[in-house]
Amino acid sequence: VKMGMDVYKLDKFQDALNEVGNIGSGKASGALSRLINKEVKLNPPDIYLTPVKSIPELIGGPKQLVVGIYSAVSGDVSGTVLAVFSTESALRLVDMLQNKKTGATKLLNKADQIKLIGAGKALSQAYLATITEFLGLKIKHTEERIISTFGESLTDFVLLGIEEKYALLLRTKFSIPNTKIQGDFVLLIALESITQILEALRTQMG
């Protein structure tokens, strides 16, 4: 995280949240790996309690054109789950999902978007299932939607269910070796849900 950015590390329960993030992102990467039949590498998750206004800088960069696949989360936890790719990575991933030569896809047509939505869905369902099982929370999510926009505009779409000034952000960077495909997998949790998650973690930690 850049110095001076208005972002705060969440110290309390950091290790337990890291564990949830690690397990969830591990299962999510496994789901994506099975889809493309290739290894998916993960970085350890970054976890922040962050002002909503800082989120565009954390997920895709404000000036970069990105493709996002997102879904609203509700139930015991409210927020958004999101997979973000640069446009170049999204096009390469479509080639891989459709067994095409890298560089074959120049623009995303409807069939390409459906493929990407399927990849985003595999990621989000695996991740959210882990949180449900690990924390014993009931979580629902809407059908995935896809958007192509500049990173700074993502918040207009993915934060519709988050009205507070702060959110809990779990971000995992992932990549597919030897392909120049990389992306971010992000879980944004509304501030009102953090107490619920910390109570569940407290119960798990005994």
Coordinates of N, CA and C in Angstrom, one line a residue:
V1 N 0.8 -1.2 0.0 CA 0.0 0.0 0.0 C 0.9 1.2 0.0
K2 N 0.6 2.2 -0.9 CA 1.4 3.4 -1.0 C 1.3 4.2 0.3
M3 N 2.4 4.8 0.7 CA 2.4 5.7 1.9 C 1.5 6.8 1.6
G4 N 0.8 7.2 2.6 CA -0.1 8.4 2.5 C -1.5 8.0 2.0
M5 N -1.7 6.8 1.5 CA -3.0 6.4 1.1 C -3.9 6.3 2.3
D6 N -5.1 6.7 2.3 CA -6.0 6.7 3.4 C -6.6 5.3 3.7
V7 N -5.7 4.4 4.1 CA -6.1 3.0 4.3 C -5.5 2.5 5.6
Y8 N -6.2 1.7 6.4 CA -5.8 1.3 7.7 C -5.8 -0.2 7.7
K9 N -4.7 -0.8 8.2 CA -4.6 -2.2 8.4 C -5.5 -2.6 9.6
L10 N -6.2 -3.7 9.5 CA -7.0 -4.2 10.6 C -6.2 -5.1 11.5
D11 N -5.8 -4.6 12.7 CA -4.9 -5.4 13.5 C -5.7 -6.5 14.3
K12 N -6.8 -6.1 14.9 CA -7.5 -7.1 15.7 C -8.1 -8.2 14.8
F13 N -7.8 -9.4 15.3 CA -8.3 -10.6 14.5 C -7.6 -10.7 13.2
Q14 N -6.5 -10.0 13.0 CA -5.8 -10.1 11.7 C -5.4 -11.5 11.3
D15 N -4.9 -12.2 12.2 CA -4.4 -13.6 11.9 C -5.6 -14.5 11.5
A16 N -6.7 -14.4 12.3 CA -7.9 -15.2 11.9 C -8.5 -14.8 10.6
L17 N -8.5 -13.5 10.3 CA -9.1 -13.0 9.0 C -8.1 -13.5 7.9
N18 N -6.8 -13.5 8.2 CA -5.9 -14.0 7.2 C -6.2 -15.4 6.9
E19 N -6.4 -16.2 7.9 CA -6.7 -17.6 7.8 C -7.9 -17.8 6.9
V20 N -9.0 -17.1 7.2 CA -10.2 -17.2 6.4 C -9.9 -16.8 4.9
G21 N -9.2 -15.7 4.8 CA -8.8 -15.2 3.4 C -8.0 -16.2 2.7
N22 N -7.0 -16.9 3.4 CA -6.2 -17.9 2.8 C -6.9 -19.1 2.3
I23 N -7.8 -19.6 3.2 CA -8.6 -20.8 2.9 C -9.5 -20.5 1.7
G24 N -10.2 -19.3 1.8 CA -11.2 -18.9 0.8 C -10.6 -18.7 -0.6
S25 N -9.4 -18.0 -0.6 CA -8.8 -17.7 -1.9 C -8.2 -19.0 -2.4
G26 N -7.7 -19.9 -1.5 CA -7.2 -21.2 -2.0 C -8.2 -22.0 -2.7
K27 N -9.4 -22.1 -2.1 CA -10.5 -22.8 -2.8 C -10.9 -22.1 -4.1
A28 N -10.9 -20.8 -4.0 CA -11.3 -20.1 -5.2 C -10.3 -20.3 -6.4
S29 N -9.0 -20.3 -6.0 CA -8.0 -20.5 -7.1 C -8.1 -22.0 -7.6
G30 N -8.5 -22.9 -6.7 CA -8.7 -24.3 -7.1 C -9.8 -24.4 -8.1
A31 N -10.9 -23.6 -7.9 CA -12.0 -23.7 -8.8 C -11.7 -23.1 -10.1
L32 N -10.9 -22.0 -10.2 CA -10.5 -21.4 -11.4 C -9.5 -22.4 -12.1
S33 N -8.6 -23.0 -11.4 CA -7.6 -23.9 -11.9 C -8.3 -25.1 -12.6
R34 N -9.4 -25.6 -12.0 CA -10.1 -26.7 -12.7 C -10.7 -26.3 -14.0
L35 N -11.2 -25.0 -14.0 CA -11.9 -24.5 -15.2 C -10.9 -24.4 -16.4
I36 N -9.7 -24.0 -16.1 CA -8.7 -23.8 -17.2 C -7.7 -24.9 -17.3
N37 N -7.7 -25.8 -16.3 CA -6.7 -26.9 -16.3 C -5.3 -26.4 -16.3
K38 N -5.1 -25.3 -15.5 CA -3.7 -24.8 -15.3 C -3.6 -24.3 -13.9
E39 N -2.3 -24.2 -13.4 CA -2.0 -23.7 -12.1 C -2.4 -22.3 -11.9
V40 N -3.0 -21.9 -10.8 CA -3.3 -20.5 -10.5 C -2.5 -20.2 -9.2
K41 N -1.7 -19.1 -9.3 CA -0.8 -18.7 -8.1 C -1.5 -17.6 -7.4
L42 N -1.4 -17.7 -6.0 CA -2.0 -16.7 -5.2 C -1.0 -15.9 -4.3
N43 N -1.2 -14.6 -4.1 CA -0.5 -13.9 -3.1 C -1.3 -14.1 -1.8
P44 N -0.6 -13.9 -0.6 CA -1.4 -13.9 0.6 C -2.4 -12.7 0.6
P45 N -3.6 -12.9 1.2 CA -4.6 -11.8 1.1 C -4.1 -10.5 1.9
D46 N -4.5 -9.4 1.3 CA -4.4 -8.1 2.0 C -5.7 -7.8 2.7
I47 N -5.7 -7.4 3.9 CA -6.9 -7.1 4.6 C -6.9 -5.7 5.2
Y48 N -7.9 -4.9 4.8 CA -7.9 -3.5 5.3 C -9.3 -3.1 5.8
L49 N -9.3 -2.2 6.8 CA -10.5 -1.5 7.1 C -10.2 -0.1 6.4
T50 N -11.0 0.2 5.4 CA -10.6 1.3 4.5 C -11.8 2.2 4.2
P51 N -11.5 3.5 4.1 CA -12.5 4.4 3.6 C -13.0 4.0 2.2
V52 N -14.3 4.0 2.0 CA -14.8 3.6 0.7 C -14.2 4.4 -0.5
K53 N -13.9 5.7 -0.2 CA -13.3 6.5 -1.3 C -11.9 6.0 -1.7
S54 N -11.2 5.2 -0.9 CA -9.9 4.7 -1.3 C -9.9 3.4 -2.1
I55 N -11.1 2.8 -2.2 CA -11.2 1.5 -2.8 C -10.8 1.5 -4.3
P56 N -11.2 2.5 -5.1 CA -10.8 2.4 -6.5 C -9.3 2.3 -6.7
E57 N -8.5 2.9 -5.8 CA -7.0 2.8 -5.9 C -6.5 1.4 -5.5
L58 N -7.3 0.6 -4.8 CA -6.9 -0.7 -4.4 C -7.3 -1.8 -5.3
I59 N -8.3 -1.6 -6.2 CA -8.8 -2.6 -7.0 C -8.8 -2.2 -8.5
G60 N -7.6 -2.3 -9.1 CA -7.5 -2.1 -10.5 C -6.8 -0.8 -11.0
G61 N -6.6 0.1 -10.0 CA -6.0 1.4 -10.4 C -7.0 2.3 -11.1
P62 N -6.9 3.6 -10.7 CA -8.0 4.5 -11.2 C -8.0 4.8 -12.7
K63 N -6.8 4.7 -13.3 CA -6.8 5.1 -14.8 C -6.8 3.9 -15.7
Q64 N -6.8 2.7 -15.2 CA -6.7 1.5 -16.0 C -8.1 1.0 -16.4
L65 N -8.2 0.6 -17.7 CA -9.5 0.0 -18.1 C -9.5 -1.4 -17.7
V66 N -10.5 -1.8 -16.9 CA -10.6 -3.1 -16.3 C -12.0 -3.8 -16.7
V67 N -12.0 -5.1 -16.5 CA -13.2 -5.9 -16.6 C -13.5 -6.4 -15.2
G68 N -14.7 -6.2 -14.7 CA -15.0 -6.7 -13.3 C -16.2 -7.6 -13.4
I69 N -16.2 -8.7 -12.7 CA -17.3 -9.6 -12.5 C -17.7 -9.6 -11.1
Y70 N -18.9 -9.1 -10.8 CA -19.3 -8.8 -9.4 C -20.6 -9.3 -9.0
S71 N -20.8 -9.5 -7.7 CA -22.1 -10.0 -7.2 C -22.3 -9.4 -5.8
A72 N -23.6 -9.0 -5.5 CA -23.9 -8.5 -4.2 C -24.1 -9.6 -3.2
V73 N -23.6 -9.4 -2.0 CA -23.7 -10.4 -1.0 C -24.6 -9.9 0.1
S74 N -25.5 -10.8 0.6 CA -26.4 -10.4 1.6 C -26.6 -11.6 2.6
G75 N -27.5 -11.4 3.6 CA -27.6 -12.4 4.7 C -26.9 -11.9 5.9
D76 N -26.1 -12.8 6.6 CA -25.4 -12.3 7.8 C -24.3 -11.3 7.4
V77 N -23.9 -11.3 6.2 CA -22.9 -10.4 5.7 C -23.4 -9.7 4.5
S78 N -23.2 -8.3 4.5 CA -23.6 -7.6 3.3 C -22.4 -6.9 2.7
G79 N -22.3 -6.9 1.4 CA -21.2 -6.4 0.7 C -21.2 -6.8 -0.8
T80 N -20.0 -7.0 -1.3 CA -19.8 -7.3 -2.7 C -18.6 -8.2 -2.9
V81 N -18.8 -9.2 -3.8 CA -17.6 -10.1 -4.1 C -17.3 -9.7 -5.6
L82 N -16.0 -9.7 -5.9 CA -15.6 -9.1 -7.2 C -14.3 -9.7 -7.7
A83 N -14.3 -10.0 -9.0 CA -13.0 -10.4 -9.6 C -12.7 -9.3 -10.6
V84 N -11.5 -8.8 -10.6 CA -11.1 -7.7 -11.5 C -9.9 -8.1 -12.3
F85 N -10.0 -7.9 -13.6 CA -8.9 -8.1 -14.5 C -8.6 -6.9 -15.4
S86 N -7.4 -6.7 -15.7 CA -7.1 -5.7 -16.8 C -7.8 -6.2 -18.1
T87 N -8.1 -5.3 -19.0 CA -8.7 -5.8 -20.2 C -7.9 -6.8 -20.9
E88 N -6.5 -6.6 -20.9 CA -5.6 -7.6 -21.6 C -5.7 -8.9 -21.0
S89 N -5.7 -9.0 -19.6 CA -5.8 -10.2 -18.9 C -7.1 -10.9 -19.2
A90 N -8.2 -10.1 -19.2 CA -9.5 -10.7 -19.5 C -9.6 -11.4 -20.9
L91 N -9.0 -10.7 -21.9 CA -9.0 -11.2 -23.2 C -8.2 -12.5 -23.3
R92 N -7.0 -12.6 -22.6 CA -6.2 -13.8 -22.6 C -6.9 -14.9 -21.8
L93 N -7.7 -14.6 -20.8 CA -8.4 -15.6 -20.0 C -9.5 -16.2 -20.9
V94 N -10.2 -15.4 -21.7 CA -11.2 -15.9 -22.6 C -10.6 -16.8 -23.6
D95 N -9.4 -16.5 -24.1 CA -8.8 -17.4 -25.0 C -8.5 -18.8 -24.4
M96 N -8.1 -18.7 -23.1 CA -7.8 -19.9 -22.4 C -9.0 -20.7 -22.1
L97 N -10.1 -20.0 -21.7 CA -11.3 -20.7 -21.4 C -12.0 -21.4 -22.6
Q98 N -11.7 -20.8 -23.8 CA -12.2 -21.4 -25.0 C -11.2 -22.2 -25.9
N99 N -10.1 -22.5 -25.2 CA -9.0 -23.2 -25.9 C -8.6 -22.6 -27.3
K100 N -8.5 -21.2 -27.2 CA -8.1 -20.5 -28.4 C -6.6 -20.1 -28.2
K101 N -6.0 -19.8 -29.4 CA -4.6 -19.3 -29.3 C -4.6 -17.9 -28.6
T102 N -3.6 -17.7 -27.8 CA -3.5 -16.4 -27.1 C -3.4 -15.3 -28.1
G103 N -4.3 -14.3 -27.9 CA -4.3 -13.1 -28.8 C -5.5 -13.2 -29.8
A104 N -6.2 -14.4 -29.8 CA -7.3 -14.5 -30.8 C -8.4 -13.6 -30.5
T105 N -8.7 -13.4 -29.2 CA -9.9 -12.6 -28.8 C -9.5 -11.1 -28.7
K106 N -10.1 -10.3 -29.5 CA -9.8 -8.8 -29.6 C -10.8 -8.0 -28.8
L107 N -12.0 -8.4 -28.9 CA -13.1 -7.7 -28.2 C -14.0 -8.8 -27.5
L108 N -14.6 -8.4 -26.4 CA -15.5 -9.3 -25.7 C -16.9 -9.3 -26.3
N109 N -17.3 -10.4 -26.9 CA -18.7 -10.6 -27.4 C -19.5 -11.2 -26.3
K110 N -20.8 -11.4 -26.5 CA -21.7 -12.0 -25.5 C -21.2 -13.3 -25.0
A111 N -20.8 -14.2 -25.9 CA -20.3 -15.5 -25.5 C -19.1 -15.4 -24.6
D112 N -18.2 -14.5 -25.0 CA -17.0 -14.3 -24.2 C -17.3 -13.8 -22.8
Q113 N -18.3 -12.9 -22.7 CA -18.7 -12.4 -21.4 C -19.3 -13.5 -20.5
I114 N -20.1 -14.4 -21.2 CA -20.7 -15.5 -20.4 C -19.6 -16.4 -19.8
K115 N -18.5 -16.6 -20.6 CA -17.4 -17.4 -20.1 C -16.7 -16.7 -18.9
L116 N -16.5 -15.4 -19.0 CA -15.9 -14.7 -17.9 C -16.8 -14.7 -16.7
I117 N -18.1 -14.5 -16.9 CA -19.0 -14.6 -15.8 C -18.9 -15.9 -15.1
G118 N -18.8 -17.0 -15.9 CA -18.7 -18.4 -15.3 C -17.4 -18.5 -14.5
A119 N -16.3 -17.9 -14.9 CA -15.1 -17.9 -14.2 C -15.2 -17.1 -12.9
G120 N -15.9 -15.9 -13.0 CA -16.1 -15.1 -11.8 C -17.0 -15.8 -10.8
K121 N -18.0 -16.5 -11.3 CA -18.9 -17.3 -10.4 C -18.2 -18.4 -9.7
A122 N -17.4 -19.1 -10.4 CA -16.6 -20.2 -9.8 C -15.7 -19.7 -8.7
L123 N -15.1 -18.5 -8.9 CA -14.3 -17.9 -7.8 C -15.1 -17.5 -6.6
S124 N -16.2 -16.8 -6.9 CA -17.0 -16.2 -5.8 C -17.7 -17.3 -5.0
Q125 N -18.2 -18.3 -5.7 CA -19.0 -19.4 -4.9 C -18.0 -20.2 -4.0
A126 N -16.8 -20.5 -4.6 CA -15.8 -21.2 -3.7 C -15.4 -20.4 -2.5
Y127 N -15.2 -19.1 -2.7 CA -14.7 -18.2 -1.7 C -15.8 -18.1 -0.6
L128 N -17.0 -17.8 -1.0 CA -18.1 -17.6 -0.1 C -18.5 -18.8 0.7
A129 N -18.4 -20.0 0.0 CA -18.7 -21.2 0.7 C -17.7 -21.5 1.8
T130 N -16.5 -21.1 1.7 CA -15.5 -21.2 2.7 C -15.9 -20.4 3.9
I131 N -16.3 -19.1 3.7 CA -16.7 -18.2 4.8 C -17.9 -18.8 5.5
T132 N -18.8 -19.3 4.7 CA -20.1 -19.9 5.3 C -19.7 -21.1 6.2
E133 N -18.8 -21.9 5.7 CA -18.5 -23.1 6.5 C -17.6 -22.8 7.7
F134 N -16.6 -21.9 7.5 CA -15.6 -21.6 8.5 C -16.2 -20.8 9.7
L135 N -17.1 -19.9 9.3 CA -17.6 -19.0 10.3 C -19.1 -19.3 10.7
G136 N -19.7 -20.2 10.0 CA -21.1 -20.6 10.4 C -22.0 -19.5 10.1
L137 N -21.8 -18.7 9.1 CA -22.7 -17.6 8.7 C -23.5 -17.9 7.5
K138 N -24.7 -17.4 7.4 CA -25.6 -17.6 6.3 C -25.3 -16.4 5.3
I139 N -24.9 -16.8 4.1 CA -24.6 -15.8 3.1 C -25.3 -16.2 1.8
K140 N -25.9 -15.2 1.1 CA -26.5 -15.3 -0.2 C -25.8 -14.3 -1.1
H141 N -25.9 -14.6 -2.4 CA -25.3 -13.6 -3.4 C -26.2 -13.7 -4.6
T142 N -26.2 -12.5 -5.3 CA -27.0 -12.4 -6.5 C -26.2 -13.0 -7.7
E143 N -26.9 -13.1 -8.8 CA -26.3 -13.5 -10.1 C -25.1 -12.5 -10.4
E144 N -24.0 -13.1 -10.9 CA -22.9 -12.3 -11.3 C -23.2 -11.4 -12.5
R145 N -22.6 -10.2 -12.4 CA -22.7 -9.2 -13.5 C -21.3 -8.9 -14.0
I146 N -21.2 -8.5 -15.3 CA -19.9 -8.1 -15.8 C -20.0 -6.7 -16.2
I147 N -18.9 -5.9 -16.0 CA -18.8 -4.5 -16.4 C -17.4 -4.3 -16.9
S148 N -17.3 -3.5 -18.0 CA -16.0 -3.0 -18.5 C -15.9 -1.5 -18.3
T149 N -15.0 -1.0 -17.5 CA -15.0 0.4 -17.2 C -13.6 0.7 -16.7
F150 N -13.3 2.0 -16.4 CA -12.1 2.4 -15.8 C -12.2 2.1 -14.3
G151 N -11.0 1.7 -13.7 CA -11.0 1.3 -12.3 C -11.6 2.3 -11.4
E152 N -11.5 3.6 -11.6 CA -12.1 4.6 -10.7 C -13.6 4.5 -10.7
S153 N -14.2 4.0 -11.8 CA -15.7 3.9 -11.9 C -16.3 2.6 -11.3
L154 N -15.4 1.7 -10.9 CA -15.9 0.4 -10.4 C -16.8 0.6 -9.2
T155 N -16.4 1.6 -8.3 CA -17.1 1.8 -7.1 C -18.5 2.1 -7.3
D156 N -18.8 2.8 -8.5 CA -20.2 3.2 -8.8 C -21.1 1.9 -8.9
F157 N -20.5 0.8 -9.3 CA -21.3 -0.4 -9.5 C -21.2 -1.4 -8.3
V158 N -20.0 -1.5 -7.8 CA -19.8 -2.6 -6.8 C -20.1 -2.2 -5.4
L159 N -20.3 -0.9 -5.1 CA -20.6 -0.4 -3.8 C -22.0 0.1 -3.6
L160 N -22.9 -0.4 -4.5 CA -24.3 0.0 -4.4 C -24.9 -0.4 -3.1
G161 N -24.5 -1.5 -2.6 CA -25.1 -2.0 -1.3 C -24.4 -1.5 -0.1
I162 N -23.3 -0.7 -0.3 CA -22.5 -0.3 0.9 C -22.7 1.3 1.0
E163 N -23.4 1.7 2.0 CA -23.7 3.1 2.2 C -22.8 3.8 3.2
E164 N -22.0 3.0 4.0 CA -21.2 3.6 5.0 C -19.9 4.2 4.4
K165 N -19.2 4.9 5.2 CA -18.0 5.5 4.7 C -16.8 4.6 4.7
Y166 N -16.9 3.5 5.5 CA -15.8 2.5 5.6 C -16.3 1.1 5.2
A167 N -15.4 0.3 4.8 CA -15.7 -1.1 4.4 C -14.4 -1.9 4.8
L168 N -14.7 -3.2 5.1 CA -13.6 -4.2 5.2 C -13.3 -4.8 3.9
L169 N -12.1 -4.8 3.5 CA -11.7 -5.2 2.2 C -10.7 -6.4 2.3
L170 N -11.0 -7.5 1.7 CA -10.1 -8.6 1.6 C -9.7 -8.8 0.1
R171 N -8.4 -8.5 -0.2 CA -8.0 -8.6 -1.6 C -6.9 -9.6 -1.8
T172 N -7.1 -10.5 -2.8 CA -6.1 -11.5 -3.1 C -5.7 -11.3 -4.5
K173 N -4.4 -11.1 -4.8 CA -3.9 -11.0 -6.1 C -3.6 -12.4 -6.6
F174 N -4.0 -12.8 -7.8 CA -3.7 -14.1 -8.4 C -3.2 -14.0 -9.8
S175 N -2.5 -15.0 -10.2 CA -1.9 -15.0 -11.6 C -1.8 -16.4 -12.1
I176 N -1.7 -16.5 -13.4 CA -1.6 -17.8 -14.1 C -0.2 -17.8 -14.7
P177 N 0.7 -18.7 -14.2 CA 2.1 -18.6 -14.6 C 2.2 -18.8 -16.1
N178 N 3.2 -18.1 -16.7 CA 3.6 -18.1 -18.1 C 2.4 -17.7 -19.1
T179 N 1.5 -16.9 -18.6 CA 0.4 -16.5 -19.4 C 0.2 -15.0 -19.5
K180 N 0.8 -14.2 -18.6 CA 0.5 -12.8 -18.4 C -0.9 -12.5 -18.1
I181 N -1.5 -13.5 -17.4 CA -2.9 -13.3 -16.9 C -2.8 -13.1 -15.4
Q182 N -3.3 -11.9 -14.9 CA -3.4 -11.7 -13.5 C -4.6 -10.9 -13.1
G183 N -5.0 -10.9 -11.9 CA -6.2 -10.2 -11.5 C -6.3 -10.1 -10.0
D184 N -7.3 -9.5 -9.5 CA -7.6 -9.3 -8.1 C -8.9 -10.0 -7.8
F185 N -8.9 -10.7 -6.7 CA -10.2 -11.2 -6.2 C -10.5 -10.5 -4.9
V186 N -11.6 -9.8 -4.8 CA -11.9 -8.9 -3.7 C -13.2 -9.2 -3.0
L187 N -13.2 -9.2 -1.7 CA -14.5 -9.3 -0.9 C -14.6 -8.0 -0.2
L188 N -15.6 -7.2 -0.4 CA -15.9 -6.0 0.3 C -17.0 -6.2 1.3
I189 N -16.8 -5.9 2.5 CA -17.8 -6.1 3.5 C -18.3 -4.8 4.2
A190 N -19.5 -4.5 4.2 CA -20.1 -3.3 4.8 C -19.7 -3.3 6.3
L191 N -19.5 -2.1 6.7 CA -19.0 -1.9 8.1 C -20.0 -2.5 9.1
E192 N -21.3 -2.5 8.8 CA -22.3 -3.0 9.7 C -22.1 -4.5 9.9
S193 N -21.5 -5.2 9.0 CA -21.3 -6.6 9.0 C -20.0 -7.1 9.8
I194 N -19.1 -6.1 10.0 CA -17.8 -6.5 10.6 C -18.0 -7.1 12.0
T195 N -18.9 -6.5 12.8 CA -19.2 -7.0 14.2 C -19.6 -8.4 14.1
Q196 N -20.5 -8.8 13.2 CA -21.0 -10.1 13.0 C -19.8 -11.1 12.7
I197 N -18.9 -10.7 11.8 CA -17.8 -11.5 11.4 C -16.8 -11.7 12.6
L198 N -16.6 -10.6 13.3 CA -15.7 -10.7 14.5 C -16.2 -11.5 15.6
E199 N -17.6 -11.5 15.8 CA -18.2 -12.4 16.8 C -18.0 -13.8 16.4
A200 N -18.2 -14.1 15.1 CA -18.1 -15.5 14.6 C -16.6 -15.9 14.7
L201 N -15.7 -15.0 14.5 CA -14.3 -15.4 14.6 C -13.9 -15.6 16.1
R202 N -14.5 -14.8 17.0 CA -14.3 -15.0 18.4 C -14.8 -16.4 18.9
T203 N -15.9 -16.8 18.3 CA -16.5 -18.1 18.7 C -15.5 -19.2 18.2
Q204 N -15.0 -19.0 16.9 CA -14.1 -20.0 16.4 C -12.8 -20.2 17.1
M205 N -12.4 -19.0 17.6 CA -11.1 -19.0 18.3 C -11.2 -19.4 19.8
G206 N -12.5 -19.6 20.2 CA -12.7 -20.1 21.6 C -12.5 -19.0 22.6

